[in-house]
Coordinates of C-alpha atoms and ligand atoms in Angstrom, one line a residue:
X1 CA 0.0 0.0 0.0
X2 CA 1.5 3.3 -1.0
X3 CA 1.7 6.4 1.4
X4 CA 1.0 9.1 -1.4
X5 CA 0.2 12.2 -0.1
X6 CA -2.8 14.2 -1.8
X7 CA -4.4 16.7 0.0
X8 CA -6.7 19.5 -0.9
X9 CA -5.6 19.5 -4.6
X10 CA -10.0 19.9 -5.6
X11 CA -9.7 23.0 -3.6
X12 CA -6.9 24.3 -6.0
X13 CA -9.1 22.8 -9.0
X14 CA -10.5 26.5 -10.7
X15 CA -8.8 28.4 -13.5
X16 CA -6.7 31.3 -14.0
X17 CA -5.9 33.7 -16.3
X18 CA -2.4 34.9 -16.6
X19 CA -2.0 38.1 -18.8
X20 CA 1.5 38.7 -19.4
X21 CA 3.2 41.3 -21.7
X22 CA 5.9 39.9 -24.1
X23 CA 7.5 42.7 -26.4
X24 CA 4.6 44.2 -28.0
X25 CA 1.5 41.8 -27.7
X26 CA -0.3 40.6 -24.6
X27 CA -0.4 36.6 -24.9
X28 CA -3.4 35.6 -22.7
X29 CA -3.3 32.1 -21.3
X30 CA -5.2 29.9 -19.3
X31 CA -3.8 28.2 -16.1
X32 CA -5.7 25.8 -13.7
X33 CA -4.0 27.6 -11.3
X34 CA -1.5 30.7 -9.9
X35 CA 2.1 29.7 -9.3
X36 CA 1.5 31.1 -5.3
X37 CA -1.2 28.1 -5.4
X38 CA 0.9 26.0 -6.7
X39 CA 3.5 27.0 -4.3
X40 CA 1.3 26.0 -1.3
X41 CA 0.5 22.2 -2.9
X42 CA 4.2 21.4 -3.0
X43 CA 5.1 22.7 -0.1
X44 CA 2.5 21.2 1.6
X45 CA 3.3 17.8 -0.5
X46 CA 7.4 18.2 -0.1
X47 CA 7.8 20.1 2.8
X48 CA 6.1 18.4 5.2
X49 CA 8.2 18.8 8.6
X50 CA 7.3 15.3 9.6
X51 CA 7.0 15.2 13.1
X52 CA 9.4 13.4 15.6
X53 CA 6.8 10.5 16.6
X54 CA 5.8 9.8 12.8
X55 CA 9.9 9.2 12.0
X56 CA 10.3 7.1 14.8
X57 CA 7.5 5.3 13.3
X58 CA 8.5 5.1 9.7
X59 CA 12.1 4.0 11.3
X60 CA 10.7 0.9 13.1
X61 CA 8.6 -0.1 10.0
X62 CA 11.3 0.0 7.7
X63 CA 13.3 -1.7 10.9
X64 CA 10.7 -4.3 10.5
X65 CA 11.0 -4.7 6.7
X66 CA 15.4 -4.8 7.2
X67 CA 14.1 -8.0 9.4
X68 CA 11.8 -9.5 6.8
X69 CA 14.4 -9.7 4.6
X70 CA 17.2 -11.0 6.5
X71 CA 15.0 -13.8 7.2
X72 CA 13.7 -14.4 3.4
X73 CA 15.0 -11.9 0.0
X74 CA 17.3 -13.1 -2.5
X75 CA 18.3 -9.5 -3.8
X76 CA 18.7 -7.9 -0.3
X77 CA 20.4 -8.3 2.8
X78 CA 22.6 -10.3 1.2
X79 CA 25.6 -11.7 3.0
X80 CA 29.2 -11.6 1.8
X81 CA 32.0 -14.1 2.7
X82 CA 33.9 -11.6 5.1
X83 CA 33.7 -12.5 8.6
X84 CA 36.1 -10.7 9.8
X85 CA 36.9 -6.7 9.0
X86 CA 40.6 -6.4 8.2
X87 CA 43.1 -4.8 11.3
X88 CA 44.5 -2.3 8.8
X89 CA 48.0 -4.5 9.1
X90 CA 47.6 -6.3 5.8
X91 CA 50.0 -5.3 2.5
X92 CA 50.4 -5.6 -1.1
X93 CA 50.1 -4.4 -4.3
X94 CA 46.6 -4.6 -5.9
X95 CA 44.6 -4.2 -9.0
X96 CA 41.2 -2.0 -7.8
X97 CA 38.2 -1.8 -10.1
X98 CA 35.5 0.3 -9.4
X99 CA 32.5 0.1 -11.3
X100 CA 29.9 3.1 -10.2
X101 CA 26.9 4.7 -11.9
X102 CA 28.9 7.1 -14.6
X103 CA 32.3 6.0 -14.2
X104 CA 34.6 3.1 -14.8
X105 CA 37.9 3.8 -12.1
X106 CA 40.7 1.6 -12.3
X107 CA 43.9 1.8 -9.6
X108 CA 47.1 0.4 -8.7
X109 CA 46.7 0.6 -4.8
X110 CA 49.3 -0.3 -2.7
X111 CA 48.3 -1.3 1.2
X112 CA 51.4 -0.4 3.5
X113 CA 49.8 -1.7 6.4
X114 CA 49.5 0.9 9.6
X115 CA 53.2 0.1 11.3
X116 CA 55.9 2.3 9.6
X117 CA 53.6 5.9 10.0
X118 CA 53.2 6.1 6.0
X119 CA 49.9 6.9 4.7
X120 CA 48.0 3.5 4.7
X121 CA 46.1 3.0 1.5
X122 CA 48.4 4.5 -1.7
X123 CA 47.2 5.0 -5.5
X124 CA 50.2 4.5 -7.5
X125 CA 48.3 5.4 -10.7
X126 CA 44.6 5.8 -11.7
X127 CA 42.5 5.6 -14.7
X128 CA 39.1 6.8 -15.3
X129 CA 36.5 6.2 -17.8
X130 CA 33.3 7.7 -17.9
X131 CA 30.1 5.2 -18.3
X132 CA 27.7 6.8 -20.7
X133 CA 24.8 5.8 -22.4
X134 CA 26.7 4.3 -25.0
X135 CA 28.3 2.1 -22.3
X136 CA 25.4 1.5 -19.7
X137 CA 23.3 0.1 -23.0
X138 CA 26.3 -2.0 -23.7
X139 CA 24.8 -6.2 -23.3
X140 CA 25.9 -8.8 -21.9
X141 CA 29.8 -10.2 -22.8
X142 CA 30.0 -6.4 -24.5
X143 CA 30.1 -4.5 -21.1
X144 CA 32.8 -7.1 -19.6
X145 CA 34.6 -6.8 -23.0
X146 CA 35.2 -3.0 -22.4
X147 CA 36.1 -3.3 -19.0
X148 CA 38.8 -5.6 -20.2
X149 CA 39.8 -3.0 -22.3
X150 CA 40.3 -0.4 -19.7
X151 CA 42.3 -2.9 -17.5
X152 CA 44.5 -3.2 -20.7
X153 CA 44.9 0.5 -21.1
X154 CA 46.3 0.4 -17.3
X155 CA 48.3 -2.3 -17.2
X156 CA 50.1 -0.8 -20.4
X157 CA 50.6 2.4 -18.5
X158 CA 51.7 0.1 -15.3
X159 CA 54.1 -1.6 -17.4
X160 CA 52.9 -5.0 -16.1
X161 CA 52.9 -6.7 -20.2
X162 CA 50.4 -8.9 -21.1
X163 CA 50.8 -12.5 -21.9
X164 CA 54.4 -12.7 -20.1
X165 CA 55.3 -15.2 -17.3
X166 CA 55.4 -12.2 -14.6
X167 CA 53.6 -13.1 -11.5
X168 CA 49.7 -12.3 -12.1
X169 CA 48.3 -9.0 -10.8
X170 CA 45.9 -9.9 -8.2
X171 CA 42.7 -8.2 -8.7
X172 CA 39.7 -6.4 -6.3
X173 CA 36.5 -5.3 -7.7
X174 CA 33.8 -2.5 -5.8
X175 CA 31.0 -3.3 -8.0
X176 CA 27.6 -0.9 -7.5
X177 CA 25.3 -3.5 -7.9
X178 CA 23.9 -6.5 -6.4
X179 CA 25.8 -9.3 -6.3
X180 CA 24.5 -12.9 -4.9
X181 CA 28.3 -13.9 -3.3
X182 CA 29.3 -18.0 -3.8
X183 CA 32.8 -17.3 -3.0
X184 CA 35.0 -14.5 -1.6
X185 CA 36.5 -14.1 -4.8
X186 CA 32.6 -14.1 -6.7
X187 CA 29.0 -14.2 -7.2
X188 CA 26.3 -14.1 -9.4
X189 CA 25.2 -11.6 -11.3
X190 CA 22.0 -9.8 -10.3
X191 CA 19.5 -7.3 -12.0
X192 CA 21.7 -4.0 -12.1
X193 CA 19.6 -0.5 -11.6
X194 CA 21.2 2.8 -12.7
X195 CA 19.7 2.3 -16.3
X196 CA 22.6 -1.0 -17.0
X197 CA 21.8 -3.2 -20.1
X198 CA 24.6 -5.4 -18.7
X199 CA 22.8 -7.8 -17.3
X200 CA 21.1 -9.1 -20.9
X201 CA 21.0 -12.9 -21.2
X202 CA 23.9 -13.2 -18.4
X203 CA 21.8 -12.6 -15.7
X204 CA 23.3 -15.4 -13.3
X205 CA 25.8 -16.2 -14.4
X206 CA 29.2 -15.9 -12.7
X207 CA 30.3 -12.1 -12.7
X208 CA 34.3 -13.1 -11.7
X209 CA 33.9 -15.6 -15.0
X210 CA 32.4 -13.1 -17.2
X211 CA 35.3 -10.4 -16.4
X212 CA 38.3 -12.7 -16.4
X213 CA 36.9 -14.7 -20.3
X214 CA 37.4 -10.9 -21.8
X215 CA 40.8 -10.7 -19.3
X216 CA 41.8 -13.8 -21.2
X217 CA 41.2 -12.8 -24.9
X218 CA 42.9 -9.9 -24.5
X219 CA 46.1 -12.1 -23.0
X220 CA 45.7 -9.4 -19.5
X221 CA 48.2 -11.3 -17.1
X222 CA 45.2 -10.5 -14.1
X223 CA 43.4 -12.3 -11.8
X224 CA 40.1 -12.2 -9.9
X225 CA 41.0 -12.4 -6.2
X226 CA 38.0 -10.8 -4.8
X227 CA 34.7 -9.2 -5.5
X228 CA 32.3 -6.9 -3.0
X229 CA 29.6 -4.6 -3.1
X230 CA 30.9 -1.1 -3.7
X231 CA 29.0 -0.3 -0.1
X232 CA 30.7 -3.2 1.5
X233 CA 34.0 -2.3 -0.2
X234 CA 33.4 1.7 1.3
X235 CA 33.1 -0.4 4.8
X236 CA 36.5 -2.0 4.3
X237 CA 38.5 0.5 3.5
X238 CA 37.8 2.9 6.1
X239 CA 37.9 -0.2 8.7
X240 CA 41.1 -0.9 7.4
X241 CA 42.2 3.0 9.0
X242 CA 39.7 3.2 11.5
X243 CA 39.0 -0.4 13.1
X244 CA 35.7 1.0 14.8
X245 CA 33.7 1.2 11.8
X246 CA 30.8 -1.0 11.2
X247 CA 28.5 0.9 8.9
X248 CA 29.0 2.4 5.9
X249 CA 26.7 4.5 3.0
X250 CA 27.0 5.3 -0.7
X251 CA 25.2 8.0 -1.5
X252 CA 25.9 9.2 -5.5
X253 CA 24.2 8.2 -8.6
X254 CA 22.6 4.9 -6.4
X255 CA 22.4 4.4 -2.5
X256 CA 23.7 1.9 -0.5
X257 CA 25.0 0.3 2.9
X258 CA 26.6 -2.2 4.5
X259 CA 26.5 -3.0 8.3
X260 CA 28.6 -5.9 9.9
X261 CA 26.3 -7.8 11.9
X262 CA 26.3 -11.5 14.0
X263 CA 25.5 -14.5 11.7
X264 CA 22.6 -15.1 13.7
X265 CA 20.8 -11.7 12.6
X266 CA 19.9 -13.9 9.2
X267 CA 18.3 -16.6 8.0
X268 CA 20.1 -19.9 7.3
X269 CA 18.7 -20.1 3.6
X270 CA 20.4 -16.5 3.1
X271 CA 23.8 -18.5 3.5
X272 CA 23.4 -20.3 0.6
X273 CA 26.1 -23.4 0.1
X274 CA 28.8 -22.6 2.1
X275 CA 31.4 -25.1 4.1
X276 CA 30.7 -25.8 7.1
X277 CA 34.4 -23.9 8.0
X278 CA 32.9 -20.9 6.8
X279 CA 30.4 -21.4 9.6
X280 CA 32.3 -22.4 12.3
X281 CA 35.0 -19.4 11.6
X282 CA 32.2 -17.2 11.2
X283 CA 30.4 -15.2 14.3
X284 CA 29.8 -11.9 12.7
X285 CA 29.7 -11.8 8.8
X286 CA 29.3 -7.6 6.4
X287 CA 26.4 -7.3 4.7
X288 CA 25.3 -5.5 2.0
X289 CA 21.6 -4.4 2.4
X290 CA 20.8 -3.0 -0.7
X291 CA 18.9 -0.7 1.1
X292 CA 18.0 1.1 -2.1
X293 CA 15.4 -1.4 -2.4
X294 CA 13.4 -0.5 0.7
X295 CA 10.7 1.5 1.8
X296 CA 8.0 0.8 -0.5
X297 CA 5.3 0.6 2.0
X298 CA 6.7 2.8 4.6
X299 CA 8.2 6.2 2.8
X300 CA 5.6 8.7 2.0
X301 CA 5.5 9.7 -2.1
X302 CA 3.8 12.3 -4.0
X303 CA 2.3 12.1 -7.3
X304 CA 5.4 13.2 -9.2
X305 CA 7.7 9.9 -7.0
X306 CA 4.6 8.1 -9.0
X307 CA 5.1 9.8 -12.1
X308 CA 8.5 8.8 -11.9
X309 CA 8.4 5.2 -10.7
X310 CA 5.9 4.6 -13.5
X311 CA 8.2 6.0 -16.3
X312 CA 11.1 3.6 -14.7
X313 CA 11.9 0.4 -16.6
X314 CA 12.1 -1.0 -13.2
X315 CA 9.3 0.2 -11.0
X316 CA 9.3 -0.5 -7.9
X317 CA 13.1 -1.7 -8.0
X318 CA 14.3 0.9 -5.6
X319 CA 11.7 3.1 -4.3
X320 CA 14.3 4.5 -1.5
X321 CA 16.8 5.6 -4.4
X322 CA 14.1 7.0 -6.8
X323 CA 13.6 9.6 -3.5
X324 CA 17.2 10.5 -2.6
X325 CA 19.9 9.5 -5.1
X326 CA 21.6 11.7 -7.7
X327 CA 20.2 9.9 -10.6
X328 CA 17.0 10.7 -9.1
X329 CA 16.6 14.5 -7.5
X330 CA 17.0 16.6 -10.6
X331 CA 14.3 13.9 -12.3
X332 CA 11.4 15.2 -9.4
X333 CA 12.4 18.7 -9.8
X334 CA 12.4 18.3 -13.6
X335 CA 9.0 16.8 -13.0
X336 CA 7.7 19.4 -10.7
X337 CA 8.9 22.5 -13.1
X338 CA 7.4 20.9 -16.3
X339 CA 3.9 20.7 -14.0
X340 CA 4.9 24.8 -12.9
X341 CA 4.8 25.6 -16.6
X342 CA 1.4 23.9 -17.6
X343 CA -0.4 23.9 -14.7
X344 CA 0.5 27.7 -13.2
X345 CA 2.0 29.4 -16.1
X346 CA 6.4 29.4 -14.6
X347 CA 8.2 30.6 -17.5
X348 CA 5.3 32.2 -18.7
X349 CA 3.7 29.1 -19.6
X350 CA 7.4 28.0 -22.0
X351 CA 8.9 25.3 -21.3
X352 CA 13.1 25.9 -21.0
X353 CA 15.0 23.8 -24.0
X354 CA 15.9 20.2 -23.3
X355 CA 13.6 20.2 -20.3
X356 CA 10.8 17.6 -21.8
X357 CA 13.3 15.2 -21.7
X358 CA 13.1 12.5 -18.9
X359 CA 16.3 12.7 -17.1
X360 CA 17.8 16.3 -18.5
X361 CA 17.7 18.2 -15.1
X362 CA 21.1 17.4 -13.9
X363 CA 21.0 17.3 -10.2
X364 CA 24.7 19.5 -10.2
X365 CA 21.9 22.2 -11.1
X366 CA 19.9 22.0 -8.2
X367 CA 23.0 22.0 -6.1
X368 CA 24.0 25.0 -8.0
X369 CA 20.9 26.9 -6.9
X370 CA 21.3 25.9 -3.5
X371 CA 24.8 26.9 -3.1
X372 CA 24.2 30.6 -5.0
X373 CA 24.0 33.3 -1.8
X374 CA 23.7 35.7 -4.3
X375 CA 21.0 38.2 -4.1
X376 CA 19.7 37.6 -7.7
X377 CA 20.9 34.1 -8.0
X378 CA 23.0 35.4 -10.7
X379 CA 25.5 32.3 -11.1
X380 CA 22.5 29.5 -10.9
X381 CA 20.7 31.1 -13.2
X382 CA 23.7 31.1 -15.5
X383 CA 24.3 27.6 -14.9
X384 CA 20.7 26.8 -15.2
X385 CA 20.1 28.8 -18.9
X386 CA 23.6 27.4 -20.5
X387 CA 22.0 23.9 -19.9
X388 CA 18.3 25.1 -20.6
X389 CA 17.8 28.3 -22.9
X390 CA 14.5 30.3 -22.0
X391 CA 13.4 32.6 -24.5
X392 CA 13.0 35.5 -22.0
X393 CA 14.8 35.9 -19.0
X394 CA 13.2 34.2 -15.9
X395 CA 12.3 36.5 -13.1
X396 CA 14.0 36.7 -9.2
X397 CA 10.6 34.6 -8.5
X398 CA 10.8 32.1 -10.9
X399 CA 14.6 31.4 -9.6
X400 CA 13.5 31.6 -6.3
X401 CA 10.8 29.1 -6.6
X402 CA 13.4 26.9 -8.4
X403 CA 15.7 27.1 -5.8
X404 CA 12.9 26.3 -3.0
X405 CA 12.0 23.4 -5.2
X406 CA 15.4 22.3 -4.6
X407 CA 15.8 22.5 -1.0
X408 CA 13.0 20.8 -0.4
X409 CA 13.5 17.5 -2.4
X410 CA 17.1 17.6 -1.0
X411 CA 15.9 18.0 2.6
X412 CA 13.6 15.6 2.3
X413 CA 16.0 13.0 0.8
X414 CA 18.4 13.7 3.5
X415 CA 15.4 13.4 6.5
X416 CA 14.7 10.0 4.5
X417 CA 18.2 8.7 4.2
X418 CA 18.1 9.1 8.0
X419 CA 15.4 7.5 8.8
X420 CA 16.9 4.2 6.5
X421 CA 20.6 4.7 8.5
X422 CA 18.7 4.7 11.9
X423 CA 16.5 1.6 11.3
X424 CA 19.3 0.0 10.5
X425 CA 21.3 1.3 13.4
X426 CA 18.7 0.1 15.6
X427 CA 18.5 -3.0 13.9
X428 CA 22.5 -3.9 14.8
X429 CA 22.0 -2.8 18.4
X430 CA 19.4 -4.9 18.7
X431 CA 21.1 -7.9 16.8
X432 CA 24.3 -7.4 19.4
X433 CA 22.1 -7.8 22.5
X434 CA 22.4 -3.8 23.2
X435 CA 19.9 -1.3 24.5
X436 CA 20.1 1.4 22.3
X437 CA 21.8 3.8 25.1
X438 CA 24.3 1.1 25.3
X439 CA 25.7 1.5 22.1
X440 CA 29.3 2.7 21.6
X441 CA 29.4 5.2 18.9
X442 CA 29.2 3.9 15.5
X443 CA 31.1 5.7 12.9
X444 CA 29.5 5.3 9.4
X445 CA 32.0 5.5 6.3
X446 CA 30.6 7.5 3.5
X447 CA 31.3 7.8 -0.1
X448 CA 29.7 9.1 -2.8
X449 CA 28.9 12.4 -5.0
X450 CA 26.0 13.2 -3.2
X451 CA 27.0 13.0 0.2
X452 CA 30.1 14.6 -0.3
X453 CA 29.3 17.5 -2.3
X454 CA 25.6 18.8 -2.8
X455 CA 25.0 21.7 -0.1
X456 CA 24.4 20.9 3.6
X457 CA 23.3 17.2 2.2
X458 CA 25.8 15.5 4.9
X459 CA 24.6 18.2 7.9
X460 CA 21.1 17.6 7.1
X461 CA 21.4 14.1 7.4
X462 CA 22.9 13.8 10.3
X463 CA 20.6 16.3 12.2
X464 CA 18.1 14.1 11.5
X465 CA 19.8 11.2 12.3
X466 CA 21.1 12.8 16.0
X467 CA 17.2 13.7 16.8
X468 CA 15.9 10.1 16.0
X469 CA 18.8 8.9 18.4
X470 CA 18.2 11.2 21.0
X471 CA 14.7 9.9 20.8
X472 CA 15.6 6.3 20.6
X473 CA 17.4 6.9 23.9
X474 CA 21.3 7.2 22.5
X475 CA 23.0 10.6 23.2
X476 CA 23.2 13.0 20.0
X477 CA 26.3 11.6 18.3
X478 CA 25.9 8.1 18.7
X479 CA 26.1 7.7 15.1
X480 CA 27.9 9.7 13.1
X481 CA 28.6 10.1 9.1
X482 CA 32.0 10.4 8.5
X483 CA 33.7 10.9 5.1
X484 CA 35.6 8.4 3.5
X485 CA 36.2 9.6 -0.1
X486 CA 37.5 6.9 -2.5
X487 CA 36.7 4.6 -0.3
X488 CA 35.1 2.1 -2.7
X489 CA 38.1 1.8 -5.1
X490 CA 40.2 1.4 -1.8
X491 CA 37.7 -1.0 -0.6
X492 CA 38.5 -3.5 -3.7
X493 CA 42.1 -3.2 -2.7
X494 CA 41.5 -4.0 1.1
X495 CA 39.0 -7.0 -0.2
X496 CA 41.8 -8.5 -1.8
X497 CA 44.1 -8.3 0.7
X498 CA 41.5 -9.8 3.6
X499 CA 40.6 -12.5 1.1
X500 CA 39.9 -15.8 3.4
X501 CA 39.1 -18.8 1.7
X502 CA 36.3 -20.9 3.3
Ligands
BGC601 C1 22.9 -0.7 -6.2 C2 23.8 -1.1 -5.1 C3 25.0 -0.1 -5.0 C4 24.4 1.3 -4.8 C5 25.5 2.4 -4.7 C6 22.4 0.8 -6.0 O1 21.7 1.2 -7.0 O2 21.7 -1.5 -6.2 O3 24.3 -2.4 -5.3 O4 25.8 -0.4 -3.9 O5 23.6 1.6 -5.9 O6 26.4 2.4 -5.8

């Protein structure tokens, strides 16, 4: 059952007249209501301060839908092989691959281990390749084939030749997609998000596999060592400085985390076929949530979060990432502007360049407008016309609404996130026999675009996140967000170098 909010709207149902001068004529159009009307709706749709009892609620159903799924879900809550989280001692010379949303990272990272004071985790060289279109409609074999390409590019550059009898490179992968793990070292592939054609007739099949047959026709002197979920990879590498983290969050083009939790927290089916070894080595074991995929029944949506979801070739899929990633914001704003125009005359009634297009609102935009403290919003509008010509010049108001727009799908999205990071907070303290006021602090390591860079995002979030703790009955702090930047091409290093065979 969905939570969509519609209130009042048949009181806002009469028509309006907007007369507006342009050059020399009067243009006289009809609007089924004023932008100040339409104002109010999405403020009172958006903007609704939800009140401290109502999060804690939403937190403890969503608490009780992390639990469903531990129990029973074969695309979330999805254990990895890693019992242990590495001591930050471990050393070596590794291969990183980072497949994200829109780019394609590769890395020689070199682990140094914490003993002789250097800094920890090194890049001895990077490469980066941007994932378009082009490349995210790229099917089956053909996606793993250009990754193999890439890897050649670098290990050309590295001057580790291909095809000679040199000892292999070991490699890691951080891959920002589900993965169902039959090994440390793989898993299978499951449906990919983030608009991927990658899956298409491989779906299942083994993702190491798939990688190393296009290593091998290209002669790539490589080897698949390890493979984690780019949240669980985040996780590693900032245990691997800081041994007291057991949470982590992506937050860019998708959303994710990873939380290490006891064994017993899941069901025995979610284990698939593993030795019995694994099992008696293992008392804790990181997850990857996939917490993208929650909140369906719990998060409340408005009629443009249906819009969207409709539109999606996978609806449904994710409903917490439709609401808060960066694939996602600049799609509701876009959604809510092309409304302004038809429904309340914004723009006087035209409709920027580019902006019928699904997807063209690029959510650096929004942060642009959110970041401009100038009086006329001089710079976002620059940035805002250079992507989306206007025939006329929009007015302070328009920008203003814009920006407000803005704000309040960002706020939102972090007062969501929070809700999602507390749940699952609550869920480990509970899981580890704690009373929530008996919980040391939890750092959480955070990557991502997102998080990292759009204004106040990070502050917001964990304002949110301190009041639901305070009213949960930890002290403000208890969980903090901490920035771990890179931390998912690290995290393929540190994978490799904790590797533990079953
Ligand atoms: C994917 C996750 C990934 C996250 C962050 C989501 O869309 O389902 O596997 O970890 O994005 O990249």
């Amino acid at each position: 059952m969905s939570v969509t909010i519609s209130i009042g709207l048949e009181r806002l149902r009469h028509r309006h007249t907007t007369k507006r001068k342009r050059e020399h004529h009067v243009v006289e159009r009809m609007y089924e209501k004023s932008m100040a009307e339409f104002g109010v709706e999405v403020r009172e749709l958006l903007g609704v301060v939800l009140p401290p009892k109502k999060l804690l609620e939403i937190s403890d159903k969503l608490r009780e839908e992390y639990y469903e799924r531990l129990e029973h879900s074969e695309i979330s809550m999805l254990p990895s092989y890693l019992h242990t989280l590495p001591t930050g001692m471990e050393k070596g010379d590794f291969l990183a691959l980072d497949v994200g949303g829109s780019t394609f990272r590769l890395a020689i990272i070199r682990l140094t281990g914490k003993s002789n004071g250097e800094e920890p985790l090194q890049v001895r060289r990077v490469r980066s390749f941007v994932i378009d279109k082009s490349i995210r409609d790229l099917k089956g074999q053909a996606f793993f084939d250009w990754m193999a390409a890439g890897i050649g590019e670098l290990l050309v550059e590295y001057g580790h030749l291909t095809g000679t009898a040199d000892a292999r490179l070991q490699m890691g992968l951080a891959w920002s997609f589900p993965i169902e793990q039959t090994s440390p070292r793989t898993g299978r592939l499951l449906a990919m998000g983030k608009g991927f054609c990658a899956t298409h007739g491989v779906e299942g099949q083994d993702l190491s596999e798939l990688i190393m047959r296009a290593c091998r026709a290209r002669n790539l002197n490589v080897e698949m060592m390890a493979i984690v979920n780019d949240g669980s990879a985040t996780l590693l590498s900032k245990a691997y400085r800081d041994t007291t983290t057991r949470m982590s969050l992506i937050l860019g083009t998708g959303t994710n985390a990873a939380v290490y939790l006891p064994t017993t927290a899941l069901g025995k089916e979610k284990f698939g076929s593993r030795p019995p070894q694994w099992h008696d080595a293992a008392d804790r074991v990181l997850v990857n949530t996939e917490v993208s995929m929650f909140g369906r029944r719990v998060l409340p949506r408005t009629r443009w979060d249906n819009e969207l979801n409709d539109h999606h070739v996978l609806p449904g899929f994710q409903p917490l990432e439709y609401m808060i990633t960066g694939r996602y914001l600049g799609e509701i704003v876009r959604l809510i502007l092309v409304e302004a125009v038809n429904a309340a005359g914004l723009f006087e009634g035209e409709l920027p360049e580019g902006l019928h297009e699904p997807y063209a609102l690029d959510t650096r935009i929004l942060a642009a407008f959110e970041l401009d403290k100038t009086r006329t919003l001089s710079k976002a509008n620059a940035t805002f016309l250079a992507a989306h010509p206007l025939p006329m010049p929009p007015r302070l108001s328009e920008l203003e609404f814009i920006r407000e727009i803005a704000m309040l799908v960002s706020r939102r999205a972090a007062t969501y996130l929070a809700i999602a990071l507390h749940a699952l907070w609550r869920l480990r303290t509970e899981a580890e026999g704690l009373e929530a006021g008996q919980s040391s602090h939890v750092t959480v390591a955070c990557d991502g675009t997102i998080i990292e860079k759009y204004p106040a995002f990070r502050s917001n979030c964990q304002a949110k996140l301190d009041e639901l703790c305070v009213l949960s009955g930890a002290v403000e702090g208890a969980v903090s967000l901490d920035m771990a930047p890179d931390s998912s091409i690290f995290g393929a290093a540190v994978a490799v170098a904790c590797i533990q065979d079953p």
